[in-house]
């Protein structure tokens, strides 16, 4: 399997509960390398642009409000099959369905406030990384 990069976001529910380090340990324990990382606070408009694919969904407004409600940590994870591996480490969107040991099973508060975002395919990973990071910030 090829070495890939994927975009991860540690969401406001997790940053406000001081879970950044515990979540990063999950990534590193799974063999994912954090090759770029920064803590930022999104505006609601920026969150809306990032999640534009969901704009027709009933939870879109709530999701954008939540993502702008406190700082997030945006990061690039690298490793063999990093996109699918990160989705495995994250667990299912709804923490009630997430497998034991996953980030969402251990830390998420609800289907909306679910601690992490992860890209779902190579094309979205490339777009999402470019939304937050310049090439100069990706040092491998
Ligand atoms: P994932 O983050 O697992 O890729 P989706 O892409 O389907 O999940 O949804 C994006 C985000 O929107 C979720 O992580 C979650 O924060 C929010 N969300 C998804 N479904 C719901 C829902 N039914 N109610 C509230 N928020 C939701
Ligand atoms: Mg998604």
PDB file of C-alpha atoms and ligand atoms in Angstrom:
ATOM      1  CA  UNK A   1       0.000   0.000   0.000  1.00  0.00           C
ATOM      2  CA  UNK A   2       1.206   3.486  -0.834  1.00  0.00           C
ATOM      3  CA  UNK A   3       2.254   6.166   1.625  1.00  0.00           C
ATOM      4  CA  UNK A   4      -0.591   8.686   1.788  1.00  0.00           C
ATOM      5  CA  UNK A   5      -1.386  11.947   3.533  1.00  0.00           C
ATOM      6  CA  UNK A   6      -4.759  12.798   5.044  1.00  0.00           C
ATOM      7  CA  UNK A   7      -6.266  15.873   6.680  1.00  0.00           C
ATOM      8  CA  UNK A   8      -7.309  15.529  10.305  1.00  0.00           C
ATOM      9  CA  UNK A   9      -9.063  18.050  12.534  1.00  0.00           C
ATOM     10  CA  UNK A  10      -9.294  17.784  16.305  1.00  0.00           C
ATOM     11  CA  UNK A  11     -12.680  19.424  16.842  1.00  0.00           C
ATOM     12  CA  UNK A  12     -13.755  22.008  19.467  1.00  0.00           C
ATOM     13  CA  UNK A  13     -15.328  19.478  21.847  1.00  0.00           C
ATOM     14  CA  UNK A  14     -11.916  17.798  22.143  1.00  0.00           C
ATOM     15  CA  UNK A  15      -9.650  20.864  22.215  1.00  0.00           C
ATOM     16  CA  UNK A  16     -11.769  22.420  24.980  1.00  0.00           C
ATOM     17  CA  UNK A  17     -11.515  19.224  27.062  1.00  0.00           C
ATOM     18  CA  UNK A  18      -7.684  19.184  26.659  1.00  0.00           C
ATOM     19  CA  UNK A  19      -7.704  15.966  24.623  1.00  0.00           C
ATOM     20  CA  UNK A  20      -5.232  16.988  21.881  1.00  0.00           C
ATOM     21  CA  UNK A  21      -2.374  14.950  23.334  1.00  0.00           C
ATOM     22  CA  UNK A  22      -4.468  11.848  24.003  1.00  0.00           C
ATOM     23  CA  UNK A  23      -5.864  11.948  20.448  1.00  0.00           C
ATOM     24  CA  UNK A  24      -2.409  12.493  18.931  1.00  0.00           C
ATOM     25  CA  UNK A  25      -1.163   9.457  20.881  1.00  0.00           C
ATOM     26  CA  UNK A  26      -3.863   7.354  19.172  1.00  0.00           C
ATOM     27  CA  UNK A  27      -2.604   8.474  15.748  1.00  0.00           C
ATOM     28  CA  UNK A  28       1.045   7.846  16.596  1.00  0.00           C
ATOM     29  CA  UNK A  29       0.317   4.463  18.202  1.00  0.00           C
ATOM     30  CA  UNK A  30      -1.397   3.438  14.940  1.00  0.00           C
ATOM     31  CA  UNK A  31       1.708   4.359  12.933  1.00  0.00           C
ATOM     32  CA  UNK A  32       0.421   7.664  11.585  1.00  0.00           C
ATOM     33  CA  UNK A  33       3.018  10.462  11.579  1.00  0.00           C
ATOM     34  CA  UNK A  34       1.861  14.027  12.310  1.00  0.00           C
ATOM     35  CA  UNK A  35       3.770  15.892   9.586  1.00  0.00           C
ATOM     36  CA  UNK A  36       2.014  19.256  10.009  1.00  0.00           C
ATOM     37  CA  UNK A  37      -0.132  20.685  12.772  1.00  0.00           C
ATOM     38  CA  UNK A  38      -1.546  24.036  13.890  1.00  0.00           C
ATOM     39  CA  UNK A  39      -4.174  25.319  16.300  1.00  0.00           C
ATOM     40  CA  UNK A  40      -6.532  27.861  14.731  1.00  0.00           C
ATOM     41  CA  UNK A  41     -10.039  29.212  15.275  1.00  0.00           C
ATOM     42  CA  UNK A  42     -12.285  29.016  12.235  1.00  0.00           C
ATOM     43  CA  UNK A  43     -14.921  31.577  11.412  1.00  0.00           C
ATOM     44  CA  UNK A  44     -18.367  30.173  10.738  1.00  0.00           C
ATOM     45  CA  UNK A  45     -17.889  31.096   7.051  1.00  0.00           C
ATOM     46  CA  UNK A  46     -14.610  29.167   6.873  1.00  0.00           C
ATOM     47  CA  UNK A  47     -16.208  26.142   8.536  1.00  0.00           C
ATOM     48  CA  UNK A  48     -19.066  26.402   6.050  1.00  0.00           C
ATOM     49  CA  UNK A  49     -16.673  26.453   3.098  1.00  0.00           C
ATOM     50  CA  UNK A  50     -14.772  23.443   4.452  1.00  0.00           C
ATOM     51  CA  UNK A  51     -18.005  21.472   4.945  1.00  0.00           C
ATOM     52  CA  UNK A  52     -19.725  22.772   1.767  1.00  0.00           C
ATOM     53  CA  UNK A  53     -20.395  19.167   0.654  1.00  0.00           C
ATOM     54  CA  UNK A  54     -22.903  18.951   3.536  1.00  0.00           C
ATOM     55  CA  UNK A  55     -24.731  22.238   2.912  1.00  0.00           C
ATOM     56  CA  UNK A  56     -28.068  20.603   2.093  1.00  0.00           C
ATOM     57  CA  UNK A  57     -27.990  18.425   5.221  1.00  0.00           C
ATOM     58  CA  UNK A  58     -30.244  19.394   8.172  1.00  0.00           C
ATOM     59  CA  UNK A  59     -27.256  19.547  10.561  1.00  0.00           C
ATOM     60  CA  UNK A  60     -25.147  21.909   8.391  1.00  0.00           C
ATOM     61  CA  UNK A  61     -25.799  25.128  10.327  1.00  0.00           C
ATOM     62  CA  UNK A  62     -25.279  23.414  13.689  1.00  0.00           C
ATOM     63  CA  UNK A  63     -22.063  21.815  12.387  1.00  0.00           C
ATOM     64  CA  UNK A  64     -20.652  25.164  11.196  1.00  0.00           C
ATOM     65  CA  UNK A  65     -21.547  26.874  14.497  1.00  0.00           C
ATOM     66  CA  UNK A  66     -19.882  24.075  16.426  1.00  0.00           C
ATOM     67  CA  UNK A  67     -16.699  24.085  14.335  1.00  0.00           C
ATOM     68  CA  UNK A  68     -16.345  27.852  14.892  1.00  0.00           C
ATOM     69  CA  UNK A  69     -17.177  27.710  18.613  1.00  0.00           C
ATOM     70  CA  UNK A  70     -13.619  27.180  19.899  1.00  0.00           C
ATOM     71  CA  UNK A  71     -10.141  26.443  18.512  1.00  0.00           C
ATOM     72  CA  UNK A  72      -9.457  23.382  16.394  1.00  0.00           C
ATOM     73  CA  UNK A  73      -6.163  21.610  15.667  1.00  0.00           C
ATOM     74  CA  UNK A  74      -5.721  20.973  11.948  1.00  0.00           C
ATOM     75  CA  UNK A  75      -3.093  18.427  11.023  1.00  0.00           C
ATOM     76  CA  UNK A  76      -1.695  16.314   8.223  1.00  0.00           C
ATOM     77  CA  UNK A  77      -1.182  12.629   9.007  1.00  0.00           C
ATOM     78  CA  UNK A  78       1.131  10.520   6.878  1.00  0.00           C
ATOM     79  CA  UNK A  79       1.598   6.773   6.607  1.00  0.00           C
ATOM     80  CA  UNK A  80       0.871   3.589   4.668  1.00  0.00           C
ATOM     81  CA  UNK A  81      -2.801   3.761   3.684  1.00  0.00           C
ATOM     82  CA  UNK A  82      -3.175   6.804   5.951  1.00  0.00           C
ATOM     83  CA  UNK A  83      -6.647   7.787   4.722  1.00  0.00           C
ATOM     84  CA  UNK A  84      -8.359   4.492   5.609  1.00  0.00           C
ATOM     85  CA  UNK A  85      -6.145   3.913   8.635  1.00  0.00           C
ATOM     86  CA  UNK A  86      -7.148   7.264  10.106  1.00  0.00           C
ATOM     87  CA  UNK A  87     -10.835   6.472   9.519  1.00  0.00           C
ATOM     88  CA  UNK A  88     -10.292   3.219  11.455  1.00  0.00           C
ATOM     89  CA  UNK A  89      -8.591   5.021  14.343  1.00  0.00           C
ATOM     90  CA  UNK A  90     -11.395   7.637  14.397  1.00  0.00           C
ATOM     91  CA  UNK A  91     -14.286   5.153  14.533  1.00  0.00           C
ATOM     92  CA  UNK A  92     -17.823   5.567  13.230  1.00  0.00           C
ATOM     93  CA  UNK A  93     -19.379   9.051  12.933  1.00  0.00           C
ATOM     94  CA  UNK A  94     -21.873   8.288  15.714  1.00  0.00           C
ATOM     95  CA  UNK A  95     -19.938   7.334  18.859  1.00  0.00           C
ATOM     96  CA  UNK A  96     -22.728   4.899  19.753  1.00  0.00           C
ATOM     97  CA  UNK A  97     -21.649   2.866  16.709  1.00  0.00           C
ATOM     98  CA  UNK A  98     -17.878   3.334  17.101  1.00  0.00           C
ATOM     99  CA  UNK A  99     -15.717   0.287  17.827  1.00  0.00           C
ATOM    100  CA  UNK A 100     -14.056  -0.007  21.226  1.00  0.00           C
ATOM    101  CA  UNK A 101     -10.693   1.730  21.428  1.00  0.00           C
ATOM    102  CA  UNK A 102     -11.406   4.226  18.657  1.00  0.00           C
ATOM    103  CA  UNK A 103     -11.143   7.970  19.269  1.00  0.00           C
ATOM    104  CA  UNK A 104     -14.867   8.512  18.889  1.00  0.00           C
ATOM    105  CA  UNK A 105     -15.770   5.585  21.168  1.00  0.00           C
ATOM    106  CA  UNK A 106     -13.498   6.948  23.889  1.00  0.00           C
ATOM    107  CA  UNK A 107     -13.917  10.698  23.534  1.00  0.00           C
ATOM    108  CA  UNK A 108     -16.856  11.819  21.355  1.00  0.00           C
ATOM    109  CA  UNK A 109     -19.837  13.428  23.055  1.00  0.00           C
ATOM    110  CA  UNK A 110     -22.458  12.977  20.311  1.00  0.00           C
ATOM    111  CA  UNK A 111     -22.867  12.368  16.566  1.00  0.00           C
ATOM    112  CA  UNK A 112     -22.249  16.092  15.990  1.00  0.00           C
ATOM    113  CA  UNK A 113     -19.600  16.758  18.631  1.00  0.00           C
ATOM    114  CA  UNK A 114     -17.491  13.768  17.707  1.00  0.00           C
ATOM    115  CA  UNK A 115     -13.942  14.967  18.413  1.00  0.00           C
ATOM    116  CA  UNK A 116     -12.268  14.445  15.020  1.00  0.00           C
ATOM    117  CA  UNK A 117     -12.583  14.931  11.271  1.00  0.00           C
ATOM    118  CA  UNK A 118     -10.713  12.791   8.733  1.00  0.00           C
ATOM    119  CA  UNK A 119     -10.620  12.936   4.931  1.00  0.00           C
ATOM    120  CA  UNK A 120     -12.547  10.126   3.248  1.00  0.00           C
ATOM    121  CA  UNK A 121     -10.716   9.649  -0.105  1.00  0.00           C
ATOM    122  CA  UNK A 122      -7.503  10.652  -1.918  1.00  0.00           C
ATOM    123  CA  UNK A 123      -9.194  13.521  -3.791  1.00  0.00           C
ATOM    124  CA  UNK A 124     -10.785  15.039  -0.684  1.00  0.00           C
ATOM    125  CA  UNK A 125      -7.550  14.551   1.268  1.00  0.00           C
ATOM    126  CA  UNK A 126      -5.607  16.588  -1.304  1.00  0.00           C
ATOM    127  CA  UNK A 127      -8.254  19.339  -1.373  1.00  0.00           C
ATOM    128  CA  UNK A 128      -8.606  19.495   2.402  1.00  0.00           C
ATOM    129  CA  UNK A 129      -4.829  19.585   3.021  1.00  0.00           C
ATOM    130  CA  UNK A 130      -4.507  22.443   0.522  1.00  0.00           C
ATOM    131  CA  UNK A 131      -7.361  24.317   2.266  1.00  0.00           C
ATOM    132  CA  UNK A 132      -5.294  24.617   5.461  1.00  0.00           C
ATOM    133  CA  UNK A 133      -1.602  24.154   4.576  1.00  0.00           C
ATOM    134  CA  UNK A 134       0.858  25.483   2.018  1.00  0.00           C
ATOM    135  CA  UNK A 135       3.477  23.182   0.520  1.00  0.00           C
ATOM    136  CA  UNK A 136       6.117  24.971   2.626  1.00  0.00           C
ATOM    137  CA  UNK A 137       4.375  23.784   5.814  1.00  0.00           C
ATOM    138  CA  UNK A 138       4.579  20.097   4.849  1.00  0.00           C
ATOM    139  CA  UNK A 139       8.019  18.935   5.831  1.00  0.00           C
ATOM    140  CA  UNK A 140       7.362  15.160   5.968  1.00  0.00           C
TER     141      UNK A 140
HETATM  142  P1  LIG B   1     -17.547  11.842   9.171  1.00  0.00           P
HETATM  143  O1  LIG B   1     -17.013  13.000   9.998  1.00  0.00           O
HETATM  144  O2  LIG B   1     -17.507  10.545   9.933  1.00  0.00           O
HETATM  145  O3  LIG B   1     -16.892  11.752   7.815  1.00  0.00           O
HETATM  146  P2  LIG B   1     -19.898  12.942   7.813  1.00  0.00           P
HETATM  147  O4  LIG B   1     -18.958  13.366   6.723  1.00  0.00           O
HETATM  148  O5  LIG B   1     -21.107  12.155   7.434  1.00  0.00           O
HETATM  149  O6  LIG B   1     -19.115  12.122   8.949  1.00  0.00           O
HETATM  150  O7  LIG B   1     -20.424  14.234   8.600  1.00  0.00           O
HETATM  151  C1  LIG B   1     -19.570  15.313   8.864  1.00  0.00           C
HETATM  152  C2  LIG B   1     -19.782  15.767  10.280  1.00  0.00           C
HETATM  153  O8  LIG B   1     -21.092  16.303  10.407  1.00  0.00           O
HETATM  154  C3  LIG B   1     -19.730  14.676  11.348  1.00  0.00           C
HETATM  155  O9  LIG B   1     -18.417  14.323  11.736  1.00  0.00           O
HETATM  156  C4  LIG B   1     -20.495  15.315  12.474  1.00  0.00           C
HETATM  157  O10 LIG B   1     -19.722  16.290  13.182  1.00  0.00           O
HETATM  158  C5  LIG B   1     -21.605  16.033  11.708  1.00  0.00           C
HETATM  159  N1  LIG B   1     -22.803  15.189  11.583  1.00  0.00           N
HETATM  160  C6  LIG B   1     -22.972  14.101  10.787  1.00  0.00           C
HETATM  161  N2  LIG B   1     -24.188  13.559  10.947  1.00  0.00           N
HETATM  162  C7  LIG B   1     -24.830  14.316  11.879  1.00  0.00           C
HETATM  163  C8  LIG B   1     -26.123  14.276  12.484  1.00  0.00           C
HETATM  164  N3  LIG B   1     -27.019  13.322  12.167  1.00  0.00           N
HETATM  165  N4  LIG B   1     -26.423  15.222  13.403  1.00  0.00           N
HETATM  166  C9  LIG B   1     -25.542  16.181  13.740  1.00  0.00           C
HETATM  167  N5  LIG B   1     -24.301  16.291  13.202  1.00  0.00           N
HETATM  168  C10 LIG B   1     -23.948  15.360  12.295  1.00  0.00           C
HETATM  169 MG1  LIG B   2     -16.972  13.039   6.191  1.00  0.00          MG
END
